[in-house]
Each structure stands twice: as structure tokens, then as C-alpha cells.
Coordinates of C-alpha atoms in Angstrom, one line a residue:
Chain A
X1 CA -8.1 52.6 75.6
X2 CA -11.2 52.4 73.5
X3 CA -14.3 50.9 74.1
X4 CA -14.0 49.5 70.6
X5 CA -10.4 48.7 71.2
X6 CA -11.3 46.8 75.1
X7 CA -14.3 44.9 72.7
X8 CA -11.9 43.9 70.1
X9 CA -9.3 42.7 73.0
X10 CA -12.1 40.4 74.3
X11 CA -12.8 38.7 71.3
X12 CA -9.4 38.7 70.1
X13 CA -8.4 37.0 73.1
X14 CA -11.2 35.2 73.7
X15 CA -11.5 36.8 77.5
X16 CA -12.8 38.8 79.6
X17 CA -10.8 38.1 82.1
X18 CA -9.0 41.0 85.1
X19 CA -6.1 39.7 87.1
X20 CA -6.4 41.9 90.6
X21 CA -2.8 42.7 91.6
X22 CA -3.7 42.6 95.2
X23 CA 0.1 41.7 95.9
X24 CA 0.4 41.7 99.4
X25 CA 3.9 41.2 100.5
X26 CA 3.0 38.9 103.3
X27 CA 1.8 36.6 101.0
X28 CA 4.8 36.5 98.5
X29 CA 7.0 32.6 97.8
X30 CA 9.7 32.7 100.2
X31 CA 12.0 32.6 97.4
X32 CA 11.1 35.8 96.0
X33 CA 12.4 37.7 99.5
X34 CA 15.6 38.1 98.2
X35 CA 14.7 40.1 95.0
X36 CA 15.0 43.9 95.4
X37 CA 11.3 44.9 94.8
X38 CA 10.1 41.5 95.7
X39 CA 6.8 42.9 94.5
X40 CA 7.5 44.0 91.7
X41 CA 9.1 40.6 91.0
X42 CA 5.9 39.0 91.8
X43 CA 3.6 40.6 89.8
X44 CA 6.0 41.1 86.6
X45 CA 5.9 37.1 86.9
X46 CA 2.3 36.9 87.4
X47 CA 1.3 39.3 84.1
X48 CA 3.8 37.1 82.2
X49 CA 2.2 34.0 83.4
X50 CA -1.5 35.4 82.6
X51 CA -1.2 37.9 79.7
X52 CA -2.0 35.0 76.9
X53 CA -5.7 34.9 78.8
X54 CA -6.2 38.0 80.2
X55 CA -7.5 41.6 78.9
X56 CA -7.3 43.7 81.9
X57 CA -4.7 44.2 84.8
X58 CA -6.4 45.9 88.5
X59 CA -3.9 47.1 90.9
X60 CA -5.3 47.0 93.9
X61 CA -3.8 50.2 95.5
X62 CA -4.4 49.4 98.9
X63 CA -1.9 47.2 98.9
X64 CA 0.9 49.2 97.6
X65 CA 0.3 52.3 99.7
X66 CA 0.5 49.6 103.0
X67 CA 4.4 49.5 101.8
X68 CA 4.7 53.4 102.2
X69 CA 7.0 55.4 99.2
X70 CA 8.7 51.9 98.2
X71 CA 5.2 50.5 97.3
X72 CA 4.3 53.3 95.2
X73 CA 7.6 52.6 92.8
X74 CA 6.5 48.8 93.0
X75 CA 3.0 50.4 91.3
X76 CA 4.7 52.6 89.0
X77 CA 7.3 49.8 87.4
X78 CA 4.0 46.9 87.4
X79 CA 1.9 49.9 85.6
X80 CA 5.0 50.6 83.1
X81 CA 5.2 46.9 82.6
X82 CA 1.5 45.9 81.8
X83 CA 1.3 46.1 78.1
X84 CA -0.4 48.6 76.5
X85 CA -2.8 46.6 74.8
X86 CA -4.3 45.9 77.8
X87 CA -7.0 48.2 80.3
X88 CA -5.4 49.1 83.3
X89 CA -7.5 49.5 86.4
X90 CA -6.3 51.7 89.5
X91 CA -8.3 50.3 92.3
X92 CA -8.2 53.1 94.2
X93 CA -12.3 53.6 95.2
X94 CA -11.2 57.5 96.0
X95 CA -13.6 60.4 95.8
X96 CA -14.3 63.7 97.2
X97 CA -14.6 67.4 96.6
X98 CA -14.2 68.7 93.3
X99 CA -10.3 70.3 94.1
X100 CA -9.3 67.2 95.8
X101 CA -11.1 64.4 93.6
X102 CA -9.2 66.8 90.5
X103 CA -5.6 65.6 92.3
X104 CA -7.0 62.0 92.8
X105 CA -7.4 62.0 88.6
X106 CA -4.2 63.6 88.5
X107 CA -2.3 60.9 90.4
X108 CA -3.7 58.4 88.5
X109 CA -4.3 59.6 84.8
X110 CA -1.1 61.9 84.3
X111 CA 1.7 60.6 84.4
X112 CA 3.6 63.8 84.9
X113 CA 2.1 64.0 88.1
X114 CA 2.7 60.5 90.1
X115 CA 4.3 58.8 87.1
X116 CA 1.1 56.7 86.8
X117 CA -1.3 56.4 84.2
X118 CA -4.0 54.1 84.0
X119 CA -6.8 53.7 81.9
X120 CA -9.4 54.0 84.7
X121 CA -9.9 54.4 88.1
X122 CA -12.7 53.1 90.7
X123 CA -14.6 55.7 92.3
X124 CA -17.1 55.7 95.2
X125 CA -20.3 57.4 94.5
X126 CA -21.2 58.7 98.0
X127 CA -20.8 62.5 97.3
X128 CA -22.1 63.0 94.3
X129 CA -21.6 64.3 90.7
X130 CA -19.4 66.8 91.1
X131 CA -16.8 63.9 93.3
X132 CA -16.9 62.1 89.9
X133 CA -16.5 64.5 87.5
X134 CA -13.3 66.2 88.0
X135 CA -11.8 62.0 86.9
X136 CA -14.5 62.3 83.9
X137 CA -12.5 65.4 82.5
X138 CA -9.4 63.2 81.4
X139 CA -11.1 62.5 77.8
X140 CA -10.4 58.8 76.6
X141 CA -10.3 57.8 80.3
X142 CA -12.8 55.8 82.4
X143 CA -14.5 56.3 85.5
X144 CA -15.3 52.8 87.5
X145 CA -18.5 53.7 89.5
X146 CA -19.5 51.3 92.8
X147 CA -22.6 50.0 92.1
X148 CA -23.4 47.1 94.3
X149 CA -20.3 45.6 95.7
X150 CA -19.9 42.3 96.6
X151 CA -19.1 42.6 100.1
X152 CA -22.0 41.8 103.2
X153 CA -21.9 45.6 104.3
X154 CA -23.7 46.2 100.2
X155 CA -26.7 45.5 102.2
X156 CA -26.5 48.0 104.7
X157 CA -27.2 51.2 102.2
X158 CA -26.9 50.1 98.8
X159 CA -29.9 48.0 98.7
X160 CA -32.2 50.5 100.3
X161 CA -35.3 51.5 98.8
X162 CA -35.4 55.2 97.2
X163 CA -38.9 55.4 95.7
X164 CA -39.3 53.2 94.1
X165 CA -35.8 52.2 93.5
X166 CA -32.7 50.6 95.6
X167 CA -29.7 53.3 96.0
X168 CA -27.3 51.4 93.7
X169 CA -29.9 51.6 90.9
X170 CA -30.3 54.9 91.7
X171 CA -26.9 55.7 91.6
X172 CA -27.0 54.0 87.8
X173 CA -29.2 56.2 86.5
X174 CA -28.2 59.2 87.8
X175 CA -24.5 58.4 87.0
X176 CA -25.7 57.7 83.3
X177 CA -26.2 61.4 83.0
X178 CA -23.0 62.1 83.8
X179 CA -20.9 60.1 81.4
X180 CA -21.9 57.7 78.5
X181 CA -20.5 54.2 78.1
X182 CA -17.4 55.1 76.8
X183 CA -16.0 56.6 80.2
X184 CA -18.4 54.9 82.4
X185 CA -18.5 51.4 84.0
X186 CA -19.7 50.1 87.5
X187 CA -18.9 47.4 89.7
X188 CA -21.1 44.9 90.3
X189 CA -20.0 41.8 92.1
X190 CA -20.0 38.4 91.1
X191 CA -21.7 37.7 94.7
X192 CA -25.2 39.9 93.2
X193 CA -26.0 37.7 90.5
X194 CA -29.6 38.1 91.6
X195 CA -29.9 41.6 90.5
X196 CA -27.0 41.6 87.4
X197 CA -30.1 41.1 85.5
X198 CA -32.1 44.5 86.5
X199 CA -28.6 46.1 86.1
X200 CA -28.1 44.9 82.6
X201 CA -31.2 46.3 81.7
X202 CA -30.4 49.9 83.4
X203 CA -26.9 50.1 81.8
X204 CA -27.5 47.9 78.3
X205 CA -24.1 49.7 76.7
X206 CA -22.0 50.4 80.0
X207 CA -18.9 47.4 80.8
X208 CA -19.2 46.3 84.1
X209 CA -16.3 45.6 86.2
X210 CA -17.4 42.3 88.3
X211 CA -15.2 41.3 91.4
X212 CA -15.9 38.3 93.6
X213 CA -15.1 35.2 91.7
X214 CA -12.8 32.8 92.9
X215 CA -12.3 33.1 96.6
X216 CA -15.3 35.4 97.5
X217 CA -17.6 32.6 96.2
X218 CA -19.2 34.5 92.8
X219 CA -20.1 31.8 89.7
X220 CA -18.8 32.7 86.4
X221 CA -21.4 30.9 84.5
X222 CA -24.2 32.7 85.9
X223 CA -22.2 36.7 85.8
X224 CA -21.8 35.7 81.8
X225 CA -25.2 34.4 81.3
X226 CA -26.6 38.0 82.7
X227 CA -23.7 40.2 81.9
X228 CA -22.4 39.5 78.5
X229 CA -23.7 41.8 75.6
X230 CA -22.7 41.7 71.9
X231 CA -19.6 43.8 72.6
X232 CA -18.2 41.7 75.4
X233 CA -19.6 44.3 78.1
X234 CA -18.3 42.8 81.2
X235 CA -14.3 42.7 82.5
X236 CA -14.7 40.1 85.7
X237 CA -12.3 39.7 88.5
X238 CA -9.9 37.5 89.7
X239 CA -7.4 38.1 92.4
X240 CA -6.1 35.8 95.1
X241 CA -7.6 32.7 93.5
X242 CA -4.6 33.5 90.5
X243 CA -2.0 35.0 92.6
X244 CA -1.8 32.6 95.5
X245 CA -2.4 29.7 93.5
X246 CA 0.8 28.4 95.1
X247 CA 3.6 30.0 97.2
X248 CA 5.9 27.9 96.2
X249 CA 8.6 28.5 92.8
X250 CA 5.9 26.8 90.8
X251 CA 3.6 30.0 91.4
X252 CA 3.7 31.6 88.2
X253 CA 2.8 28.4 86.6
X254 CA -0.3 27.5 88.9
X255 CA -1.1 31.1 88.3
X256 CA -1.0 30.7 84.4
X257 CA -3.1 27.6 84.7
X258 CA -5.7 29.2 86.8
X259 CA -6.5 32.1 84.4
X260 CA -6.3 30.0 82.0
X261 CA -8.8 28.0 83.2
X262 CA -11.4 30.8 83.3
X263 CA -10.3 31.7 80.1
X264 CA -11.6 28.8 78.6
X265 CA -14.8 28.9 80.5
X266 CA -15.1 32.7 79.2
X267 CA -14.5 31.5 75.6
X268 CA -17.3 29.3 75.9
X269 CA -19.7 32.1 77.3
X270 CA -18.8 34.1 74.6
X271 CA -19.6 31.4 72.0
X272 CA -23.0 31.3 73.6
X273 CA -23.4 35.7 72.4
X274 CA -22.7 35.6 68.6
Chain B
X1 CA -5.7 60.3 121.2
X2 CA -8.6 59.5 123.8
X3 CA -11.9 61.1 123.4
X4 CA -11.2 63.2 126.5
X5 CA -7.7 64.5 125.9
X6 CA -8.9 65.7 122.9
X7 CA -11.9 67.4 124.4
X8 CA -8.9 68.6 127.1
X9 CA -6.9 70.0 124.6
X10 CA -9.7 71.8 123.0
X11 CA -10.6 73.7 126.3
X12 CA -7.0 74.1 127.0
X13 CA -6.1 76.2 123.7
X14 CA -9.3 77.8 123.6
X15 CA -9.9 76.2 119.7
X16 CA -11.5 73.6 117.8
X17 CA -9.1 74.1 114.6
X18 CA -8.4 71.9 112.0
X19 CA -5.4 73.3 109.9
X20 CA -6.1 71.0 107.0
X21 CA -2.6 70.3 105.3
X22 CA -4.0 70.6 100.8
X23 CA -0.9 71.7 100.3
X24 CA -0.8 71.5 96.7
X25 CA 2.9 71.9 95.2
X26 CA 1.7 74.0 91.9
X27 CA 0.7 76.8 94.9
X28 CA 3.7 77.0 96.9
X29 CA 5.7 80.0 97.7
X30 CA 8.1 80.6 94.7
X31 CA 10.8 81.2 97.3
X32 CA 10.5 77.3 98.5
X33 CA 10.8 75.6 95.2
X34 CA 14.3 76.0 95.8
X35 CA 14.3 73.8 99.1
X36 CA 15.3 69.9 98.8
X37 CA 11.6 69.0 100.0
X38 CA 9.5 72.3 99.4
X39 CA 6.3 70.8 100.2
X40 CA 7.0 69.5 103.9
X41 CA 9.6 72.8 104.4
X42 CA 6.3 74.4 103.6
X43 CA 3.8 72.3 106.3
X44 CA 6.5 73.0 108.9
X45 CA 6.7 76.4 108.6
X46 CA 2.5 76.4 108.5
X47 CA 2.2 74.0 111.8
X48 CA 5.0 76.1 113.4
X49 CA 2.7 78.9 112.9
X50 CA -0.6 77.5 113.7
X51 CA 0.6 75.3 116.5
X52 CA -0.9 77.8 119.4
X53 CA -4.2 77.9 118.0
X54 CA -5.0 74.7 116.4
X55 CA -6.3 71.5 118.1
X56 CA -5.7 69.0 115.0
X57 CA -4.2 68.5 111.4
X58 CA -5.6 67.3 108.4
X59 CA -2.8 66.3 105.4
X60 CA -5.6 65.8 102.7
X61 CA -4.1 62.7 101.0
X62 CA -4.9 63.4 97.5
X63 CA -2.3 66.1 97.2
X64 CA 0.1 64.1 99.0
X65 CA -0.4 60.6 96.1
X66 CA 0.1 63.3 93.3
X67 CA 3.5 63.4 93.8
X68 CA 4.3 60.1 94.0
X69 CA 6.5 58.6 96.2
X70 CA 8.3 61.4 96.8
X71 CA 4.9 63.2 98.1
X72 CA 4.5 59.9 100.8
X73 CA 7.7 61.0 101.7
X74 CA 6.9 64.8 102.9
X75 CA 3.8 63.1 103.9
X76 CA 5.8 61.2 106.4
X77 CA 8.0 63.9 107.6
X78 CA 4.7 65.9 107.9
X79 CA 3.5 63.2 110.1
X80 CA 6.3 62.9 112.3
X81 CA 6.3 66.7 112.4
X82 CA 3.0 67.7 114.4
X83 CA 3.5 67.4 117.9
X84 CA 2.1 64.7 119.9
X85 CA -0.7 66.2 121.5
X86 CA -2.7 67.6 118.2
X87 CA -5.3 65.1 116.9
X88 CA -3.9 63.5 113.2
X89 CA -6.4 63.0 110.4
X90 CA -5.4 60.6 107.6
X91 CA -8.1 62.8 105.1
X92 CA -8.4 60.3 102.5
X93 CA -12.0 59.2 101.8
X94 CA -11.1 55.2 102.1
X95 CA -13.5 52.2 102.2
X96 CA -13.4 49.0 100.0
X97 CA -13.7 45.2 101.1
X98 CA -12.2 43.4 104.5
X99 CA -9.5 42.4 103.3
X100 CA -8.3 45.6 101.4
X101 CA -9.7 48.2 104.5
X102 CA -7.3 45.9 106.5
X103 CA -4.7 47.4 104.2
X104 CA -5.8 50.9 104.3
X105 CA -5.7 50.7 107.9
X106 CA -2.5 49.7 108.2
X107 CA -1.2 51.8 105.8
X108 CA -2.7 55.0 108.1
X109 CA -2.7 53.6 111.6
X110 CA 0.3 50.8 111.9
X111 CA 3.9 52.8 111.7
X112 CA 5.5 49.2 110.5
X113 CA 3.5 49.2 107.1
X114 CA 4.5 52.2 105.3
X115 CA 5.7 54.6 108.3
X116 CA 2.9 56.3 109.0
X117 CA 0.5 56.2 113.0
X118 CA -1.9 58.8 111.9
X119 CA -4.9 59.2 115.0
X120 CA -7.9 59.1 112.4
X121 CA -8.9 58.0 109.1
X122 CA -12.1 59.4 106.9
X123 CA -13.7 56.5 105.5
X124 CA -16.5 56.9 103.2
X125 CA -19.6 54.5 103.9
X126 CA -20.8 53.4 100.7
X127 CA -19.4 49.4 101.0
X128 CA -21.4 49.3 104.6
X129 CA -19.8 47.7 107.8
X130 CA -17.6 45.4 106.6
X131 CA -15.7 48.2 104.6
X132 CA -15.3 49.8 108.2
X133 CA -14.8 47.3 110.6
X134 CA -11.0 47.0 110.6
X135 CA -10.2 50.6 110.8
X136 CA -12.1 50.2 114.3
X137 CA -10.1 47.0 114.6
X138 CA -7.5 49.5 115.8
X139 CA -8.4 50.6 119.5
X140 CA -7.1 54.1 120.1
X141 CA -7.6 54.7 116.8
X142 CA -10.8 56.6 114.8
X143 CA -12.9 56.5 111.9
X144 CA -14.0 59.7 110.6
X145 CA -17.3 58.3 108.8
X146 CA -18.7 60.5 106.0
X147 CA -21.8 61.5 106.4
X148 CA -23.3 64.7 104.9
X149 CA -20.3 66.4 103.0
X150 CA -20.2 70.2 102.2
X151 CA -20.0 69.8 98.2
X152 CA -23.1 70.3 95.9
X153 CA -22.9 66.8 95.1
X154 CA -24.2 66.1 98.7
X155 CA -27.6 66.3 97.1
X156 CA -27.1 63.9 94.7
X157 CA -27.8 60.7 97.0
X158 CA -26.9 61.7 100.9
X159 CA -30.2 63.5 101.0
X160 CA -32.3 61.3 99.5
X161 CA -35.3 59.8 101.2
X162 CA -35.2 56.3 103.0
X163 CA -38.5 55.3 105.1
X164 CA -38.5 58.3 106.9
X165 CA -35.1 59.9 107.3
X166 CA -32.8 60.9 104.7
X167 CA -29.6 58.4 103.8
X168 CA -27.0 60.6 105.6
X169 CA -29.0 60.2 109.1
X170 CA -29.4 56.4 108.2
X171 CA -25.7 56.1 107.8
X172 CA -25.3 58.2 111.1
X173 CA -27.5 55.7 113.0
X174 CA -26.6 52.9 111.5
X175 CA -23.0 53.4 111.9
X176 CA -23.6 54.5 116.1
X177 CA -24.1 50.7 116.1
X178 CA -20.6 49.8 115.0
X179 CA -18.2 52.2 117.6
X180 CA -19.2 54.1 120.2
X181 CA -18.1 58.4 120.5
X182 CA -14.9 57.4 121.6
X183 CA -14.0 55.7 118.0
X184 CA -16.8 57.5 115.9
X185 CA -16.6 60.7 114.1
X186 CA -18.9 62.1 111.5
X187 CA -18.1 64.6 108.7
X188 CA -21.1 67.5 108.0
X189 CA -20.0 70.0 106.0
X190 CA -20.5 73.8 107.0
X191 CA -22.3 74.7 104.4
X192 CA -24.9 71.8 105.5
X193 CA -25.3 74.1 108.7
X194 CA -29.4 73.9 108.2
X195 CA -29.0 70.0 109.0
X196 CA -26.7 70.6 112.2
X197 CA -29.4 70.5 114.6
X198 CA -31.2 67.1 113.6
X199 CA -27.1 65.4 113.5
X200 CA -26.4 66.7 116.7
X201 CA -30.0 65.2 118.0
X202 CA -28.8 62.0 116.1
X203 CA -25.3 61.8 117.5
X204 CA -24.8 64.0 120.5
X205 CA -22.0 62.9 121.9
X206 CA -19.9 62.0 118.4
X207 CA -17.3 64.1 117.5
X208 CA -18.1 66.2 114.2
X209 CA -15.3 67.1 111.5
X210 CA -16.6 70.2 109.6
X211 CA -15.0 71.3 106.5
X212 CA -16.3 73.8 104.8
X213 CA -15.6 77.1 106.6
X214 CA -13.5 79.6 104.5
X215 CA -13.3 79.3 101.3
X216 CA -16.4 76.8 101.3
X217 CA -18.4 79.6 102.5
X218 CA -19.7 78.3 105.7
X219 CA -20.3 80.1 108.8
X220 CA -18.4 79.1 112.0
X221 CA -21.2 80.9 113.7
X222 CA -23.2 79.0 112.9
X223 CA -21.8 75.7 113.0
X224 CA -21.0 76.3 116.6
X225 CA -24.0 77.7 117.6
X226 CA -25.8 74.2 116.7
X227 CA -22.2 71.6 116.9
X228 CA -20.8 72.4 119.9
X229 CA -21.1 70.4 123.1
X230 CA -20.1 70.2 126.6
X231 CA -16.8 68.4 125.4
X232 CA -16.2 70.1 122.4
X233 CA -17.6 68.3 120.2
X234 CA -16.3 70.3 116.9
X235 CA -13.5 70.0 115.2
X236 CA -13.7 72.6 112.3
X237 CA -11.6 72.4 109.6
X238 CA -9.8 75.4 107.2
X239 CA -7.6 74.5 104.6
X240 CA -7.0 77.2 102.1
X241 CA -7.9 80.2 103.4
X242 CA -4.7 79.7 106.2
X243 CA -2.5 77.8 103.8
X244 CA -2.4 80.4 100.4
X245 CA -3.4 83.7 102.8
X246 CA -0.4 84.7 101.0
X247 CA 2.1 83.6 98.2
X248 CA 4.9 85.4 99.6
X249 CA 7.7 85.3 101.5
X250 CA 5.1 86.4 104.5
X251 CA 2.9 83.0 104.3
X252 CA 3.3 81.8 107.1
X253 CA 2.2 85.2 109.0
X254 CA -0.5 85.5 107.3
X255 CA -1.7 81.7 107.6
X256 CA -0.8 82.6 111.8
X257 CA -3.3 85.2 111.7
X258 CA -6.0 83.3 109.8
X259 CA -5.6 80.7 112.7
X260 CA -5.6 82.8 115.4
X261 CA -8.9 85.2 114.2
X262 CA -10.6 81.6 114.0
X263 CA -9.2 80.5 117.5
X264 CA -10.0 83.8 118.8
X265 CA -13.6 83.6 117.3
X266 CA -13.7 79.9 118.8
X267 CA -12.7 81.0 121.9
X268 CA -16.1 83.2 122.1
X269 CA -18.3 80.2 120.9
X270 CA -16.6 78.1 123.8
X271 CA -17.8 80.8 126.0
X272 CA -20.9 80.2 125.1
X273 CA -21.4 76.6 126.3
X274 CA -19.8 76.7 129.8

């Protein structure tokens, strides 16, 4: 997808809005147990439920490696059933040496490889340009950089001064080098709201993929106030707020009413921009 | 695997080796393709070969995902494969938030999640301590923290200045505070070998992972000289230059013969230090 296209999805749907498909089967109504690929079942209810008020879809692929070879054919049937008007998200924060990072884009941007392919992928900057670039060579594919999480442990290096510079600025500017903002977002989470300001004005053009609202305590109001540009510019995060809005048969429903919900708040935000 | 049986098995077979499984299924042996599972026919026939001279194994997980389920599978099998007393190393470059490093643990360390009970994981340290607190949450298990890596891209932000000490000795110190040695390993690349001396002086009694020696181009000279301790210390890793030492039907000589020159050149350096 487009950065044109993923702007015209936001204000044709009138959201900004990423469901995180961090479908842990411990968590999953009782009544779904039953089902063959209970997770599968789960989140092919859940996308129904949200895909009137959301633009994006994040497996969170954690939790389908923790279910071995049967969760990685849970990932493959949710990716094939997202539809392709949407940005797909492999939350996958990999990274490493140029060979292996080159199989990392494979798995997740060729589908003749793993059977996957997603839109974009999260990547940890720790080792550098050439960690990043191997996922940068799939043209009309995006890169997800970490920025400055949303998570306590963000403190411990991202915030510390280089210069005259924190790292995750650092790591901004130096990553906008690499990639322009048709390949390139970062994460920023919703918890940072402080510093989405200094962000937005490092990275005017680049989408940012902000995490943390809902049960890690971020507020929507204040992400779109900083984050929103002209083109939409910002995909945030929702996970476990949506998901486990109930775990009983009325799931999907409460689910459907929670996104949309921020949906409606995010229409409003974007009234505020044009 | 305890800190000293490790250290035991490395004086007892005379190595520090690391036989890291990248076994990548476009590089095979044409004569396996034919096999019902050529990548894991392929890793048995390699640890069968190396088993007398390596200490540890390394399935790097990249080339494992890009194969889909079916690669989790030989991954598995792989697993299960490598006897009990050689150190395991899960190389996948994990780290995200609490709630989704609790998944990656499990996936690598708990055999009920998705089959697998792998001795190590390498975690990278970008999302701070809360992104590596529950792999340690496993006792008996390790994290295999990055901290200086052997790629070019190292320079890009590991070796930039903080206060007084560059951010890969920050994330070395600060990270001694989470685990002791007998939890705690650090990756330095061999290539990085000018920087071995101030890591050892930072962490002496940590065990070190060090890729990089091979194809890479660093020397196990001189990675020895300045890594190894009076335990051990070392664990040094070669990938390709064992695996692909030949295409043919002969491959798994020729990756015994890589494996023993190293062991027999480790052997010397042990020497050295008793």
C-alpha cells in the first residue's frame, strides 16, 4: 500500500485507527475452544467486528510463534483474510545482520517464502543501517522503525543524551537518510506524548505508528493534537482494550463498539486538521 | 545449562565452538532436496559431524520463519536433535514490551508453548529492562544481550558517545544490574576485536557470544587472546564457513574439518590460560 492510498483510507474512513492482533490463546471466550483454529476464529470475528472503523490490522507475532507451527497457519489464514484495502503490520521488532535481516524481509514480505505478506514490518534499530536496509529493498513496502517506545525500560537508552540529542532522535535523523516517508515510519508511543511534539517536527512527512492507548494508559486526544498532519500521518494502536472487551459470546460486539468508539473520537481530531 | 557445566564442557572438549545452524534452504546440497525434510536431514548430518568439537549450537531463527511453518517444524526436530549437554541458542534478536517478551520467552524457553526448551535467547536491548525481564524470569535459562555486534552498522548508534563511555558499554553495565554471569551473556562481534579488552574489563566474568569469525573476517586469535577467561568465557560462533564448506555430497566432511581446525586452534588458546 501507498502512502497516498493509507491517506485516502483515513479520510475515507474517517480513522486512524490499528487493531493489534495480540491474540493470545489464553485469553480466548470459552466458547471459541471448540473451533479448529480457535485463533483464527477469534480474530476473523474481531476484523469483522472492527473493519467499518479501522484502517490498519498489527499482528502481533509474538503471540503466534508462542503456539509453535500451528500458530504460524493461524498468522497466515488472519493475514489472507484482512482485506486488502487495509495496511497490514507484522509486529515482529526483528533485526540483524544484513544476510539474516534479508530472510526476516523474506518471511514477511514474500509470500513465496513463509506464505506471508504484509505491508510492513517493525524493526529495532540497535545495529544499524545496514540491519534495516536489507527490509527497505522490497519497493512499495514499509519499514516500522522504534523510536521511543512506550514501555518504562525507553528510559534506560532511548532517552540518553548524544550531543546534543536523545538516541531516539538520533536514531530519526539518521534513519531519514535511509528511506523517505514512503517506506519509513517509527513508533512512538502514546505513553511519550511529551516529546511527540519534537518528533513531529524531526519527521514532518513520516506516519507514525503509536501503541499504548487503551490499557497502557496513552490519551488519544493529546497523540492527535501533536501527531496528526494534513495527510493523516499517524496509524495509533489498540490491542487488548478491543480484543478483550469481553470473553464472553458477546465479544465481537463489545469489540465493535470499542473501536468504534475511538473512531468517532478520531473523526473528530481529524475535523480539527482541514 | 549452569554457568559451570558449560565452562566444564568447554575444558572437557578442548572448544569454545558455536556451530551456528543459518542453514538456508536455497543453499542446500542438491542431493537432499530429495529428502521429506531436507533442511533438518541437513542439521543432523552437520551436528553429527561437529558434535566432537563443538560446545554449543546456534539455529539462527530468521532462516528457520522463512519457511513457514514447515521451517518451525525442522526447527523443532533440530532442537530435539542436539544432545543434551551442548549449550542451545534461540539466535533471534527478540525484545518488545512485558507482556509480548513474556511470549517470546515462552515461545523459546517453555516446551508447552510451541515445543521448543532452547538454553538461551539473544535479545536485543533497544526497549530497556522491561523488554528483558521475563526472559530472566526463566531461572536456568539465559539472555544473550546484544551489545556491540560485528556488522558495519555497529557504528551507526552502539558506538556513539554517552557521558563518558560509548552506548554499547552503557548497555553492558547497565544490563550487569539486571542478572548476574550465570544468566547474562553479551554478544561482541569479532570483527569488534579492538573493543575486546575494555568489554572484558566491563564484564569479566560474563559469558561473550562472538560471531563473526569466518566468513565475517575476524580473527579467533585474536578474540581469544583478549575474551578468554579462567572458565572459558568464549563462546565463538561459525556459521557458514562449516555449513556450505562444500555443496556436495561431501558437506558434511568438510564442515567436520572446519570444526575440528577451529577446536584444534581453540585447544591452543585454552593452553594459554591454564
Amino acid at each position: 500500500m501507498t502512502y497516498s492510498e493509507l491517506s485516502e483510507q483515513i479520510f475515507q474512513k474517517q480513522s486512524y485507527l490499528c487493531v493489534g492482533l495480540d491474540t493470545d490463546s489464553r485469553k480466548l471466550p470459552p466458547h471459541l475452544l471448540t473451533e479448529a483454529d480457535p485463533v483464527f476464529t477469534f480474530n476473523k470475528a474481531i476484523i469483522d467486528a472492527t473493519i467499518d472503523f479501522a484502517v490498519a490490522y498489527k499482528p502481533n507475532i509474538a503471540f503466534y510463534e508462542a503456539q509453535g507451527p500451528r500458530g504460524w497457519e493461524s498468522l497466515q489464514k488472519t493475514l489472507d483474510y484482512i482485506p486488502k484495502d487495509c495496511f497490514t503490520i507484522a509486529d515482529a521488532k526483528r533485526g540483524d545482520i544484513g544476510n539474516t535481516s534479508d530472510l526476516y524481509a523474506r518471511t514477511f514480505f514474500d509470500p513465496t517464502a513463509a506464505g506471508l505478506a504484509f505491508d510492513s514490518v517493525t524493526v529495532a534499530p540497535y545495529m544499524g543501517h545496514d540491519s534495516v536496509m536489507p527490509f527497505l529493498a522490497y519497493k512499495g513496502k514499509w519499514v516500522i522503525l522504534l523510536a521511543l517506545t512506550s514501555n518504562v525500560g525507553s528510559a534506560d537508552f532511548q532517552r540518553q543524551i548524544i550531543g546534543d540529542q536523545e538516541l531516539f532522535e538520533m536514531v530519526i535523523e539518521t534513519a531519514k537518510t535511509w528511506a523517505g516517508p514512503d517506506q519509513l515510519m517509527f513508533v512512538v508511543g502514546a505513553t511519550q506524548a511529551n516529546e511527540l511534539k519534537r518528533i513531529r517536527e524531526l519527521a514532518p512527512d513520516n506516519f507514525l505508528l503509536v501503541p499504548g492507548v487503551g490499557t497502557q494508559g496513552g490519551s488519544l486526544a493529546d497523540v492527535s493534537r501533536l501527531g496528526l498532519t494534513k495527510t493523516g500521518g499517524l496509524l495509533v494502536n489498540a490491542s487488548r482494550s478491543i480484543l478483550y472487551a469481553s470473553d464472553g459470546t458477546d465479544f465481537a460486539d463489545r469489540a465493535r463498539a470499542e473501536a468504534k468508539a475511538l473512531q468517532l473520537e478520531m473523526a473528530h481530531h481529524l475535523a480539527t486538521i482541514s
